[in-house]
């Protein structure tokens, strides 16, 4: 998709916290960074908020447990709350695999919107096998897919297929976010 066909960016008129979610290798960081730039929001890399013990566990090929994730999710939620309290919008990466995790993220923040990046397992396995300098091994993809609870119809968000090229994915995500930003407050 050419830049001419891309949606015109719209800056949020009210603070909104966008959580770019999904399993590993869906392109959360790449999509989130570009969305934040397009919509003049702060970008927050959720992986940077993991306790060191979580990163070490994943590097060793051990899946995280709920007990491992709760402190991390609390840090992500706190960061979003600080953004909202400051009147700032952000685009945050966070796997947010379970509904309970997403419930925790939106517990203390008024306007949270989830962008669920999705692709078939074979696409994700291929991407994971080709990337370098990332702590998440391919061996953990199956556990993430087994843990994933897709967005429920009542959850505030959108699913975007990440099989197409990055520019197309970002354009689709940006259109979805622009639709949200054009909604009336509290919609």
Coordinates of N, CA and C in Angstrom, one line a residue:
X1 N 0.8 -1.2 0.0 CA 0.0 0.0 0.0 C 0.9 1.2 0.0
X2 N 0.6 2.2 -0.8 CA 1.4 3.4 -0.9 C 1.0 4.3 0.2
X3 N 1.9 5.3 0.4 CA 1.6 6.3 1.4 C 0.4 7.1 1.1
X4 N 0.1 7.3 -0.2 CA -1.0 8.0 -0.7 C -2.3 7.3 -0.3
X5 N -2.3 6.0 -0.1 CA -3.5 5.3 0.2 C -3.6 5.1 1.7
X6 N -2.6 5.5 2.5 CA -2.6 5.4 3.9 C -3.6 6.4 4.5
X7 N -4.2 6.0 5.6 CA -5.1 6.9 6.3 C -4.4 8.1 6.8
X8 N -5.1 9.3 6.8 CA -4.5 10.5 7.4 C -4.5 10.2 8.9
X9 N -3.3 10.4 9.5 CA -3.2 10.2 11.0 C -4.1 11.2 11.7
X10 N -4.6 10.7 12.8 CA -5.4 11.6 13.7 C -4.9 11.5 15.1
X11 N -4.6 12.6 15.7 CA -4.1 12.7 17.1 C -5.2 12.5 18.0
X12 N -5.1 11.7 19.0 CA -6.2 11.6 20.0 C -6.6 12.9 20.6
X13 N -7.9 13.2 20.7 CA -8.4 14.4 21.4 C -8.6 14.1 22.9
X14 N -8.7 12.8 23.2 CA -8.8 12.4 24.6 C -7.7 11.3 24.8
X15 N -7.2 11.2 26.0 CA -6.1 10.2 26.2 C -6.7 8.8 25.9
X16 N -6.0 8.0 25.1 CA -6.4 6.6 24.9 C -5.1 5.8 25.0
X17 N -5.2 4.6 25.6 CA -4.1 3.7 25.7 C -4.4 2.5 24.8
X18 N -3.5 2.4 23.8 CA -3.7 1.3 22.8 C -2.7 0.2 23.2
X19 N -3.2 -1.0 23.4 CA -2.4 -2.1 23.7 C -2.3 -3.0 22.5
X20 N -1.1 -3.1 21.9 CA -0.9 -3.9 20.7 C -0.5 -5.3 21.3
X21 N -1.4 -6.2 21.0 CA -1.3 -7.6 21.7 C -1.2 -8.7 20.7
X22 N -0.8 -9.8 21.2 CA -0.7 -11.0 20.4 C 0.5 -11.9 20.8
X23 N 0.6 -13.0 20.2 CA 1.7 -13.9 20.5 C 3.0 -13.3 19.9
X24 N 4.1 -14.0 20.3 CA 5.4 -13.6 19.8 C 5.4 -13.7 18.2
X25 N 6.2 -12.8 17.6 CA 6.4 -12.7 16.2 C 5.3 -12.2 15.3
X26 N 4.3 -11.6 16.0 CA 3.2 -10.9 15.2 C 3.6 -9.5 14.8
X27 N 4.7 -9.0 15.3 CA 5.2 -7.7 14.9 C 4.7 -6.6 15.8
X28 N 4.4 -6.9 17.1 CA 3.8 -6.0 18.0 C 4.7 -4.7 18.1
X29 N 6.0 -4.8 18.2 CA 6.8 -3.7 18.4 C 6.9 -2.8 17.1
X30 N 7.0 -3.5 16.0 CA 7.1 -2.7 14.7 C 5.8 -2.0 14.4
X31 N 4.7 -2.7 14.6 CA 3.4 -2.0 14.3 C 3.1 -0.9 15.4
X32 N 3.4 -1.2 16.6 CA 3.1 -0.2 17.7 C 3.9 1.0 17.5
X33 N 5.2 0.9 17.2 CA 6.1 2.0 17.0 C 5.6 2.9 15.9
X34 N 5.2 2.3 14.8 CA 4.7 3.1 13.6 C 3.3 3.7 13.9
X35 N 2.5 3.0 14.6 CA 1.2 3.6 15.0 C 1.4 4.8 15.9
X36 N 2.3 4.7 16.9 CA 2.6 5.8 17.8 C 3.1 7.0 17.0
X37 N 3.9 6.8 16.1 CA 4.4 7.9 15.2 C 3.3 8.5 14.4
X38 N 2.5 7.7 13.8 CA 1.4 8.2 12.9 C 0.4 9.0 13.7
X39 N 0.1 8.6 14.9 CA -1.0 9.2 15.7 C -0.5 10.1 16.8
X40 N 0.8 10.4 16.8 CA 1.5 11.3 17.8 C 1.2 10.8 19.2
X41 N 1.4 9.6 19.5 CA 1.3 9.0 20.8 C 2.6 8.6 21.3
X42 N 2.8 8.4 22.6 CA 4.0 7.8 23.1 C 4.0 6.3 22.8
X43 N 5.2 5.8 22.5 CA 5.4 4.4 22.3 C 6.1 3.8 23.6
X44 N 5.5 2.7 24.1 CA 6.0 2.0 25.3 C 6.2 0.5 24.9
X45 N 7.4 0.1 25.1 CA 7.8 -1.3 24.8 C 7.5 -2.1 26.1
X46 N 6.4 -2.9 26.0 CA 6.1 -3.7 27.2 C 7.1 -4.7 27.6
X47 N 7.9 -5.2 26.7 CA 8.9 -6.2 27.1 C 10.0 -5.5 28.0
X48 N 10.2 -4.2 27.9 CA 11.1 -3.5 28.8 C 10.6 -3.5 30.2
X49 N 9.4 -3.7 30.4 CA 8.8 -3.7 31.8 C 8.8 -5.0 32.5
X50 N 9.2 -6.1 31.8 CA 9.3 -7.4 32.4 C 10.4 -7.4 33.5
X51 N 10.1 -8.1 34.6 CA 11.2 -8.3 35.6 C 12.3 -9.1 34.9
X52 N 13.5 -8.9 35.3 CA 14.6 -9.7 34.8 C 14.4 -11.2 34.9
X53 N 13.8 -11.6 36.0 CA 13.5 -13.1 36.1 C 12.6 -13.6 35.0
X54 N 11.7 -12.9 34.6 CA 10.8 -13.3 33.5 C 11.6 -13.5 32.2
X55 N 12.4 -12.5 31.9 CA 13.2 -12.6 30.7 C 14.2 -13.8 30.7
X56 N 14.8 -14.0 31.9 CA 15.7 -15.2 32.0 C 15.0 -16.5 31.8
X57 N 13.8 -16.5 32.4 CA 12.9 -17.8 32.2 C 12.6 -18.0 30.8
X58 N 12.2 -17.0 30.0 CA 11.9 -17.1 28.6 C 13.1 -17.5 27.8
X59 N 14.2 -16.8 28.1 CA 15.5 -17.2 27.4 C 15.8 -18.6 27.6
X60 N 15.5 -19.2 28.7 CA 15.8 -20.6 29.0 C 14.8 -21.5 28.3
X61 N 13.8 -21.0 27.7 CA 12.7 -21.8 27.0 C 11.6 -22.2 27.9
X62 N 11.5 -21.6 29.1 CA 10.4 -21.9 30.0 C 9.3 -21.0 29.9
X63 N 8.1 -21.4 29.7 CA 6.9 -20.5 29.6 C 6.6 -19.8 30.9
X64 N 6.2 -18.6 30.8 CA 5.8 -17.9 32.0 C 4.5 -18.4 32.6
X65 N 4.3 -18.4 33.9 CA 3.1 -18.8 34.5 C 2.3 -17.5 34.8
X66 N 1.1 -17.7 35.2 CA 0.3 -16.5 35.6 C 1.0 -15.8 36.7
X67 N 1.6 -16.5 37.7 CA 2.3 -15.8 38.8 C 3.4 -15.0 38.3
X68 N 4.1 -15.4 37.2 CA 5.2 -14.6 36.6 C 4.6 -13.4 35.9
X69 N 3.5 -13.5 35.3 CA 2.9 -12.4 34.5 C 2.3 -11.3 35.4
X70 N 1.7 -11.6 36.5 CA 0.9 -10.6 37.2 C 1.7 -9.4 37.6
X71 N 3.0 -9.5 38.1 CA 3.8 -8.3 38.4 C 4.1 -7.5 37.2
X72 N 4.3 -8.2 36.1 CA 4.6 -7.5 34.8 C 3.4 -6.7 34.3
X73 N 2.2 -7.4 34.4 CA 1.0 -6.7 33.9 C 0.7 -5.5 34.8
X74 N 1.0 -5.6 36.1 CA 0.8 -4.5 37.0 C 1.7 -3.3 36.6
X75 N 2.9 -3.6 36.2 CA 3.8 -2.5 35.7 C 3.3 -1.9 34.4
X76 N 2.8 -2.7 33.5 CA 2.2 -2.2 32.2 C 1.0 -1.3 32.6
X77 N 0.1 -1.8 33.4 CA -1.1 -1.1 33.8 C -0.7 0.2 34.5
X78 N 0.3 0.2 35.4 CA 0.7 1.4 36.0 C 1.2 2.4 35.0
X79 N 2.0 2.0 34.1 CA 2.6 2.9 33.1 C 1.4 3.5 32.3
X80 N 0.4 2.7 31.9 CA -0.7 3.3 31.1 C -1.5 4.3 32.0
X81 N -1.7 4.0 33.3 CA -2.4 4.9 34.2 C -1.6 6.2 34.3
X82 N -0.3 6.1 34.4 CA 0.5 7.4 34.5 C 0.3 8.2 33.2
X83 N 0.3 7.5 32.1 CA 0.1 8.2 30.8 C -1.3 8.9 30.8
X84 N -2.3 8.1 31.2 CA -3.7 8.7 31.2 C -3.8 9.8 32.2
X85 N -3.2 9.7 33.4 CA -3.3 10.7 34.4 C -2.6 12.0 33.9
X86 N -1.6 11.9 33.0 CA -0.9 13.0 32.5 C -1.6 13.6 31.2
X87 N -2.7 13.0 30.9 CA -3.4 13.4 29.7 C -2.7 13.0 28.4
X88 N -1.9 12.0 28.4 CA -1.2 11.5 27.3 C -1.7 10.2 26.7
X89 N -1.7 10.0 25.5 CA -2.0 8.7 24.8 C -0.8 8.0 24.6
X90 N -0.9 6.6 24.6 CA 0.3 5.8 24.3 C -0.2 4.6 23.5
X91 N 0.8 4.0 22.9 CA 0.7 2.7 22.2 C 1.7 1.8 22.9
X92 N 1.2 0.7 23.5 CA 1.9 -0.1 24.4 C 1.9 -1.6 23.8
X93 N 3.1 -2.2 23.8 CA 3.1 -3.6 23.4 C 3.0 -4.5 24.6
X94 N 2.1 -5.5 24.5 CA 1.9 -6.4 25.6 C 1.2 -7.6 25.1
X95 N 1.7 -8.8 25.3 CA 1.0 -10.0 24.7 C -0.4 -10.1 25.1
X96 N -0.8 -9.7 26.3 CA -2.2 -9.7 26.8 C -3.0 -10.9 26.3
X97 N -2.4 -12.1 26.5 CA -2.9 -13.3 25.9 C -4.3 -13.8 26.5
X98 N -4.5 -13.5 27.7 CA -5.8 -14.0 28.4 C -6.7 -12.8 28.6
X99 N -8.0 -13.1 28.6 CA -9.0 -12.1 29.0 C -8.7 -11.5 30.4
X100 N -8.3 -12.3 31.3 CA -8.0 -11.9 32.7 C -6.9 -10.9 32.7
X101 N -5.9 -11.1 31.8 CA -4.8 -10.2 31.7 C -5.3 -8.8 31.2
X102 N -6.1 -8.9 30.1 CA -6.6 -7.6 29.6 C -7.5 -6.9 30.6
X103 N -8.3 -7.7 31.3 CA -9.1 -7.1 32.4 C -8.2 -6.3 33.4
X104 N -7.1 -6.9 33.7 CA -6.2 -6.3 34.7 C -5.6 -5.0 34.0
X105 N -5.3 -5.0 32.8 CA -4.7 -3.8 32.1 C -5.7 -2.7 32.1
X106 N -7.0 -3.0 31.9 CA -8.0 -1.9 31.8 C -8.7 -1.6 33.2
X107 N -8.3 -2.3 34.2 CA -8.9 -2.1 35.5 C -8.8 -0.7 36.1
X108 N -7.7 0.0 35.9 CA -7.5 1.3 36.5 C -7.3 2.4 35.4
X109 N -7.6 2.1 34.2 CA -7.4 3.1 33.1 C -8.8 3.2 32.3
X110 N -9.2 4.4 32.2 CA -10.6 4.6 31.6 C -10.7 4.2 30.1
X111 N -9.7 4.5 29.3 CA -9.9 4.3 27.9 C -8.7 3.4 27.3
X112 N -8.9 2.1 27.3 CA -7.9 1.1 26.8 C -8.6 0.4 25.6
X113 N -7.8 0.4 24.5 CA -8.3 -0.2 23.3 C -7.2 -1.3 22.9
X114 N -7.7 -2.5 22.5 CA -6.7 -3.6 22.2 C -6.7 -3.8 20.7
X115 N -5.5 -3.8 20.1 CA -5.2 -4.2 18.8 C -4.6 -5.6 18.8
X116 N -5.4 -6.6 18.4 CA -4.9 -8.0 18.4 C -4.3 -8.3 17.1
X117 N -3.0 -8.5 17.0 CA -2.3 -8.9 15.8 C -2.3 -10.4 15.7
X118 N -2.7 -10.9 14.6 CA -2.9 -12.3 14.4 C -2.3 -12.8 13.1
X119 N -1.8 -14.1 13.1 CA -1.4 -14.8 11.9 C -1.4 -16.3 12.2
X120 N -1.4 -17.1 11.1 CA -1.3 -18.5 11.3 C 0.0 -18.9 12.0
X121 N -0.1 -20.0 12.7 CA 1.1 -20.5 13.4 C 2.3 -20.7 12.5
X122 N 2.1 -21.2 11.3 CA 3.2 -21.5 10.4 C 4.0 -20.2 10.0
X123 N 3.2 -19.1 9.8 CA 3.8 -17.8 9.5 C 4.6 -17.3 10.7
X124 N 4.1 -17.5 11.9 CA 4.8 -17.0 13.1 C 6.1 -17.8 13.4
X125 N 6.0 -19.1 13.2 CA 7.2 -20.0 13.4 C 8.3 -19.6 12.4
X126 N 7.9 -19.3 11.2 CA 8.9 -18.9 10.2 C 9.6 -17.6 10.6
X127 N 8.8 -16.6 11.0 CA 9.3 -15.3 11.5 C 10.2 -15.5 12.7
X128 N 9.8 -16.3 13.6 CA 10.6 -16.5 14.8 C 11.9 -17.2 14.5
X129 N 11.9 -18.1 13.6 CA 13.2 -18.8 13.2 C 14.2 -17.9 12.5
X130 N 13.7 -16.8 11.9 CA 14.6 -15.9 11.2 C 15.1 -14.7 12.0
X131 N 14.5 -14.4 13.1 CA 14.9 -13.2 13.8 C 16.0 -13.5 14.8
X132 N 16.8 -12.5 15.0 CA 17.9 -12.5 15.9 C 17.8 -11.6 17.1
X133 N 18.5 -11.7 18.1 CA 18.5 -10.8 19.3 C 17.2 -10.7 19.9
X134 N 16.5 -11.8 20.1 CA 15.2 -11.7 20.8 C 15.2 -12.9 21.8
X135 N 14.7 -12.6 23.0 CA 14.8 -13.6 24.1 C 13.8 -14.7 23.9
X136 N 12.8 -14.6 23.0 CA 11.7 -15.6 22.9 C 12.1 -16.7 21.9
X137 N 12.3 -17.9 22.3 CA 12.6 -19.0 21.4 C 11.4 -19.5 20.7
X138 N 11.5 -20.1 19.5 CA 10.4 -20.7 18.8 C 9.7 -21.7 19.6
X139 N 10.4 -22.4 20.5 CA 9.8 -23.5 21.3 C 8.7 -23.0 22.2
X140 N 8.6 -21.7 22.4 CA 7.6 -21.2 23.3 C 6.3 -20.7 22.6
X141 N 6.3 -20.7 21.2 CA 5.2 -20.3 20.5 C 4.0 -21.2 20.8
X142 N 4.1 -22.5 20.8 CA 3.0 -23.4 21.0 C 2.3 -23.1 22.4
X143 N 3.1 -22.8 23.4 CA 2.5 -22.5 24.7 C 1.8 -21.1 24.7
X144 N 2.3 -20.2 23.9 CA 1.6 -18.9 23.8 C 0.3 -19.1 23.0
X145 N 0.3 -19.9 22.0 CA -0.9 -20.1 21.2 C -2.0 -20.8 22.0
X146 N -1.5 -21.8 22.9 CA -2.4 -22.5 23.7 C -3.0 -21.6 24.8
X147 N -2.3 -20.6 25.2 CA -2.7 -19.7 26.3 C -3.7 -18.6 25.7
X148 N -3.5 -18.2 24.4 CA -4.2 -17.1 23.8 C -5.7 -17.3 23.9
X149 N -6.4 -16.3 24.4 CA -7.8 -16.2 24.4 C -8.1 -14.9 23.5
X150 N -8.6 -15.2 22.3 CA -8.8 -14.0 21.4 C -9.8 -13.0 22.0
X151 N -9.8 -11.8 21.5 CA -10.7 -10.8 21.9 C -12.1 -11.2 21.8
X152 N -12.9 -11.0 22.9 CA -14.3 -11.4 22.9 C -15.0 -10.2 22.2
X153 N -16.2 -10.5 21.7 CA -17.0 -9.4 21.0 C -17.2 -8.2 21.9
X154 N -17.4 -8.4 23.2 CA -17.6 -7.2 24.1 C -16.4 -6.5 24.4
X155 N -15.2 -7.0 24.0 CA -13.9 -6.2 24.4 C -13.7 -5.1 23.4
X156 N -13.2 -4.0 23.9 CA -13.0 -2.8 23.1 C -11.7 -3.0 22.3
X157 N -11.8 -3.4 21.0 CA -10.6 -3.6 20.2 C -10.9 -4.1 18.8
X158 N -9.8 -4.5 18.2 CA -9.9 -5.0 16.8 C -8.8 -6.0 16.5
X159 N -9.1 -7.0 15.6 CA -8.1 -8.0 15.2 C -7.6 -7.6 13.8
X160 N -6.3 -7.6 13.6 CA -5.7 -7.3 12.4 C -4.8 -8.5 12.0
X161 N -5.0 -9.0 10.7 CA -4.1 -10.0 10.2 C -2.7 -9.5 9.9
X162 N -1.7 -10.1 10.3 CA -0.3 -9.6 10.1 C 0.4 -10.4 9.0
X163 N -0.3 -11.2 8.3 CA 0.3 -11.9 7.2 C 0.8 -11.0 6.1
X164 N 0.1 -10.0 5.7 CA 0.5 -9.1 4.7 C 1.8 -8.3 5.0
X165 N 2.4 -7.6 4.1 CA 3.6 -6.8 4.4 C 3.3 -5.7 5.5
X166 N 4.3 -5.3 6.2 CA 4.2 -4.4 7.3 C 3.4 -3.2 7.0
X167 N 3.7 -2.5 5.9 CA 3.0 -1.3 5.5 C 1.5 -1.5 5.4
X168 N 1.1 -2.6 4.9 CA -0.4 -2.9 4.8 C -1.0 -3.2 6.2
X169 N -0.2 -3.9 7.1 CA -0.7 -4.1 8.4 C -0.8 -2.8 9.2
X170 N 0.2 -1.9 9.1 CA 0.2 -0.6 9.8 C -1.0 0.2 9.2
X171 N -1.2 0.2 7.9 CA -2.4 0.9 7.4 C -3.7 0.4 7.9
X172 N -3.9 -0.9 8.0 CA -5.1 -1.5 8.5 C -5.3 -1.1 10.0
X173 N -4.2 -1.2 10.8 CA -4.2 -0.9 12.2 C -4.5 0.6 12.4
X174 N -3.9 1.4 11.5 CA -4.1 2.9 11.7 C -5.5 3.3 11.3
X175 N -6.1 2.6 10.3 CA -7.5 2.9 10.0 C -8.4 2.5 11.2
X176 N -8.1 1.4 11.8 CA -8.9 1.0 13.0 C -8.8 1.9 14.1
X177 N -7.6 2.4 14.4 CA -7.4 3.4 15.4 C -8.0 4.7 15.1
X178 N -7.9 5.1 13.8 CA -8.6 6.4 13.4 C -10.1 6.3 13.6
X179 N -10.7 5.1 13.4 CA -12.1 5.0 13.6 C -12.4 5.2 15.1
X180 N -11.6 4.6 15.9 CA -11.8 4.7 17.4 C -11.7 6.2 17.8
X181 N -10.7 6.9 17.3 CA -10.4 8.3 17.7 C -11.5 9.2 17.2
X182 N -12.2 8.8 16.2 CA -13.3 9.6 15.6 C -14.6 9.3 16.4
X183 N -14.6 8.3 17.3 CA -15.8 8.1 18.1 C -16.0 9.2 19.1
X184 N -17.2 9.4 19.5 CA -17.4 10.4 20.6 C -16.9 9.8 21.9
X185 N -16.4 10.7 22.8 CA -15.9 10.3 24.1 C -16.9 9.4 24.8
X186 N -16.3 8.3 25.4 CA -17.2 7.4 26.1 C -17.9 6.4 25.3
X187 N -17.6 6.4 23.9 CA -18.3 5.5 23.0 C -17.8 4.1 23.2

